[in-house]
Amino acid sequence: MKNMNPITKELIAPCGMNCAVCSRYLAHINNLKRSQCPGCRPRNKTCFYLFAKCTGVNHRIKYRDAVFCFECDQFPCKQLKRMDDRYRKNYGMSEIDNLEYIRQHGIENFLEDQYQKHRCERCGGIISAHNGKCFQCDEVTRLIEKLESR
Ligand SMILES: [Zn+2]
């Protein structure tokens, strides 16, 4: 069943964010009428939240080539900690914890762990970390999207 995991390596941003559970990415792959994003790495633009103010190693190399923030000598920097605090408080997840997991157990184990954590029991889709909904099968969500798009 391992090859069914839709959470792939390129969906894990340098900051540790799992784009696969981001509501904007899920809107993108499920073609919902709302703010969409193909994921941080696939988008291949400078990270607005971190890299605009980044003075670490990621500042000097191309975003696409940046591997993970933990490779930076300033990890975890002020910007990353600020974002991490917000995510802990609002969404019960942590980019820094994600990065520590990747550092200790490797990316492949992280992808599998994330899939176990965020998989929808009903349809096998992915549940958003931002609103706790499965964008693939949640009828309530789909209905709201439809109404909003009118
Ligand atoms: Zn589902």
Tab-separated table of C-alpha atoms and ligand atoms in Angstrom:
chain	number	residue	atom	x	y	z
A	1	MET	CA	0.000	0.000	0.000
A	2	LYS	CA	3.016	2.239	0.343
A	3	ASN	CA	2.993	3.328	-3.299
A	4	MET	CA	-0.516	4.749	-2.860
A	5	ASN	CA	0.763	7.556	-0.685
A	6	PRO	CA	-0.082	10.827	-2.472
A	7	ILE	CA	2.309	12.725	-0.199
A	8	THR	CA	5.527	12.926	-2.181
A	9	LYS	CA	8.957	14.344	-1.425
A	10	GLU	CA	8.522	17.499	-3.502
A	11	LEU	CA	5.461	18.398	-1.425
A	12	ILE	CA	7.570	18.845	1.686
A	13	ALA	CA	8.717	22.465	1.786
A	14	PRO	CA	12.189	23.445	3.069
A	15	CYS	CA	10.530	24.837	6.246
A	16	GLY	CA	9.021	21.429	7.054
A	17	MET	CA	5.495	22.318	5.947
A	18	ASN	CA	3.721	19.409	4.322
A	19	CYS	CA	2.042	21.054	1.320
A	20	ALA	CA	-0.090	17.944	0.791
A	21	VAL	CA	-2.165	18.837	3.878
A	22	CYS	CA	-2.379	22.554	3.055
A	23	SER	CA	-5.903	23.686	2.186
A	24	ARG	CA	-4.630	25.735	-0.771
A	25	TYR	CA	-2.851	22.708	-2.253
A	26	LEU	CA	-5.900	20.483	-1.650
A	27	ALA	CA	-8.075	23.103	-3.364
A	28	HIS	CA	-5.649	22.949	-6.276
A	29	ILE	CA	-5.657	19.163	-6.754
A	30	ASN	CA	-9.398	18.873	-6.164
A	31	ASN	CA	-10.059	21.807	-8.473
A	32	LEU	CA	-12.097	23.797	-5.958
A	33	LYS	CA	-13.057	27.382	-6.531
A	34	ARG	CA	-10.894	29.005	-3.907
A	35	SER	CA	-7.319	30.153	-3.393
A	36	GLN	CA	-5.098	27.478	-4.925
A	37	CYS	CA	-1.414	26.605	-4.778
A	38	PRO	CA	0.518	23.760	-6.447
A	39	GLY	CA	2.832	23.484	-3.417
A	40	CYS	CA	5.884	25.465	-2.317
A	41	ARG	CA	8.580	23.524	-4.164
A	42	PRO	CA	6.574	22.956	-7.374
A	43	ARG	CA	5.762	26.674	-7.344
A	44	ASN	CA	9.510	27.373	-7.225
A	45	LYS	CA	9.334	30.927	-5.979
A	46	THR	CA	10.941	32.499	-2.967
A	47	CYS	CA	9.004	31.690	0.207
A	48	PHE	CA	7.109	34.784	1.209
A	49	TYR	CA	7.010	33.906	4.901
A	50	LEU	CA	10.576	32.853	5.482
A	51	PHE	CA	12.923	33.538	2.654
A	52	ALA	CA	12.041	37.179	2.217
A	53	LYS	CA	13.700	37.715	5.589
A	54	CYS	CA	16.032	34.747	5.465
A	55	THR	CA	19.672	35.472	6.104
A	56	GLY	CA	20.690	31.846	6.425
A	57	VAL	CA	22.010	29.445	3.806
A	58	ASN	CA	18.673	29.294	2.011
A	59	HIS	CA	19.010	32.955	1.223
A	60	ARG	CA	22.033	32.309	-0.943
A	61	ILE	CA	20.902	29.308	-2.905
A	62	LYS	CA	18.034	28.807	-5.273
A	63	TYR	CA	14.775	27.925	-3.592
A	64	ARG	CA	14.395	24.753	-5.616
A	65	ASP	CA	17.814	23.581	-4.527
A	66	ALA	CA	17.265	24.445	-0.884
A	67	VAL	CA	16.842	21.128	0.823
A	68	PHE	CA	15.602	21.701	4.380
A	69	CYS	CA	15.935	24.548	6.847
A	70	PHE	CA	17.657	22.273	9.378
A	71	GLU	CA	20.715	22.370	7.132
A	72	CYS	CA	21.037	26.073	7.852
A	73	ASP	CA	23.462	27.313	10.507
A	74	GLN	CA	20.694	29.541	11.845
A	75	PHE	CA	18.146	26.774	12.305
A	76	PRO	CA	15.676	27.296	13.851
A	77	CYS	CA	15.685	30.996	12.994
A	78	LYS	CA	13.337	33.668	14.322
A	79	GLN	CA	11.075	33.592	11.253
A	80	LEU	CA	10.719	29.836	11.330
A	81	LYS	CA	9.973	29.848	15.059
A	82	ARG	CA	7.332	32.519	14.576
A	83	MET	CA	5.571	30.504	11.882
A	84	ASP	CA	5.950	27.340	13.947
A	85	ASP	CA	4.288	29.030	16.958
A	86	ARG	CA	1.365	30.076	14.800
A	87	TYR	CA	0.933	26.567	13.412
A	88	ARG	CA	1.165	24.939	16.840
A	89	LYS	CA	-1.479	27.294	18.199
A	90	ASN	CA	-3.872	27.342	15.242
A	91	TYR	CA	-3.478	23.969	13.580
A	92	GLY	CA	-1.877	21.647	16.146
A	93	MET	CA	1.102	20.919	13.942
A	94	SER	CA	4.717	22.026	13.894
A	95	GLU	CA	7.098	22.605	11.018
A	96	ILE	CA	10.062	22.284	13.379
A	97	ASP	CA	8.798	18.929	14.684
A	98	ASN	CA	8.410	17.821	11.067
A	99	LEU	CA	11.990	18.823	10.306
A	100	GLU	CA	13.271	17.026	13.404
A	101	TYR	CA	11.382	13.926	12.316
A	102	ILE	CA	12.916	14.101	8.838
A	103	ARG	CA	16.366	14.626	10.291
A	104	GLN	CA	16.045	11.641	12.635
A	105	HIS	CA	14.060	9.149	10.571
A	106	GLY	CA	14.554	10.206	6.976
A	107	ILE	CA	12.154	11.626	4.403
A	108	GLU	CA	10.607	8.293	3.348
A	109	ASN	CA	9.498	7.461	6.904
A	110	PHE	CA	8.213	10.992	7.317
A	111	LEU	CA	6.041	10.704	4.185
A	112	GLU	CA	4.546	7.449	5.459
A	113	ASP	CA	3.983	8.879	8.944
A	114	GLN	CA	2.235	11.925	7.467
A	115	TYR	CA	0.004	9.727	5.344
A	116	GLN	CA	-1.052	7.723	8.406
A	117	LYS	CA	-1.793	10.953	10.279
A	118	HIS	CA	-3.739	12.785	7.596
A	119	ARG	CA	-5.458	10.055	5.592
A	120	CYS	CA	-9.242	10.195	5.339
A	121	GLU	CA	-10.760	6.981	6.711
A	122	ARG	CA	-13.694	7.287	4.361
A	123	CYS	CA	-12.032	7.738	0.976
A	124	GLY	CA	-8.263	7.517	1.451
A	125	GLY	CA	-7.898	11.184	0.502
A	126	ILE	CA	-5.939	13.702	2.522
A	127	ILE	CA	-7.400	15.743	5.369
A	128	SER	CA	-6.398	19.387	5.505
A	129	ALA	CA	-4.300	20.507	8.456
A	130	HIS	CA	-5.872	23.946	8.089
A	131	ASN	CA	-9.544	23.073	8.514
A	132	GLY	CA	-9.662	19.360	9.357
A	133	LYS	CA	-11.685	18.470	6.272
A	134	CYS	CA	-11.189	15.950	3.510
A	135	PHE	CA	-11.423	18.003	0.329
A	136	GLN	CA	-12.063	14.898	-1.722
A	137	CYS	CA	-15.175	13.529	-0.079
A	138	ASP	CA	-16.486	15.971	2.492
A	139	GLU	CA	-19.916	16.769	1.140
A	140	VAL	CA	-20.394	19.761	3.410
A	141	THR	CA	-17.181	21.296	2.166
A	142	ARG	CA	-18.048	20.647	-1.468
A	143	LEU	CA	-21.441	22.236	-0.978
A	144	ILE	CA	-19.990	25.355	0.606
A	145	GLU	CA	-17.453	25.642	-2.201
A	146	LYS	CA	-20.249	25.434	-4.735
A	147	LEU	CA	-22.232	28.157	-2.990
A	148	GLU	CA	-19.188	30.384	-2.608
A	149	SER	CA	-18.328	30.103	-6.271
A	150	ARG	CA	-21.710	31.470	-7.388
B	1	ZN	ZN	-12.325	11.634	2.227
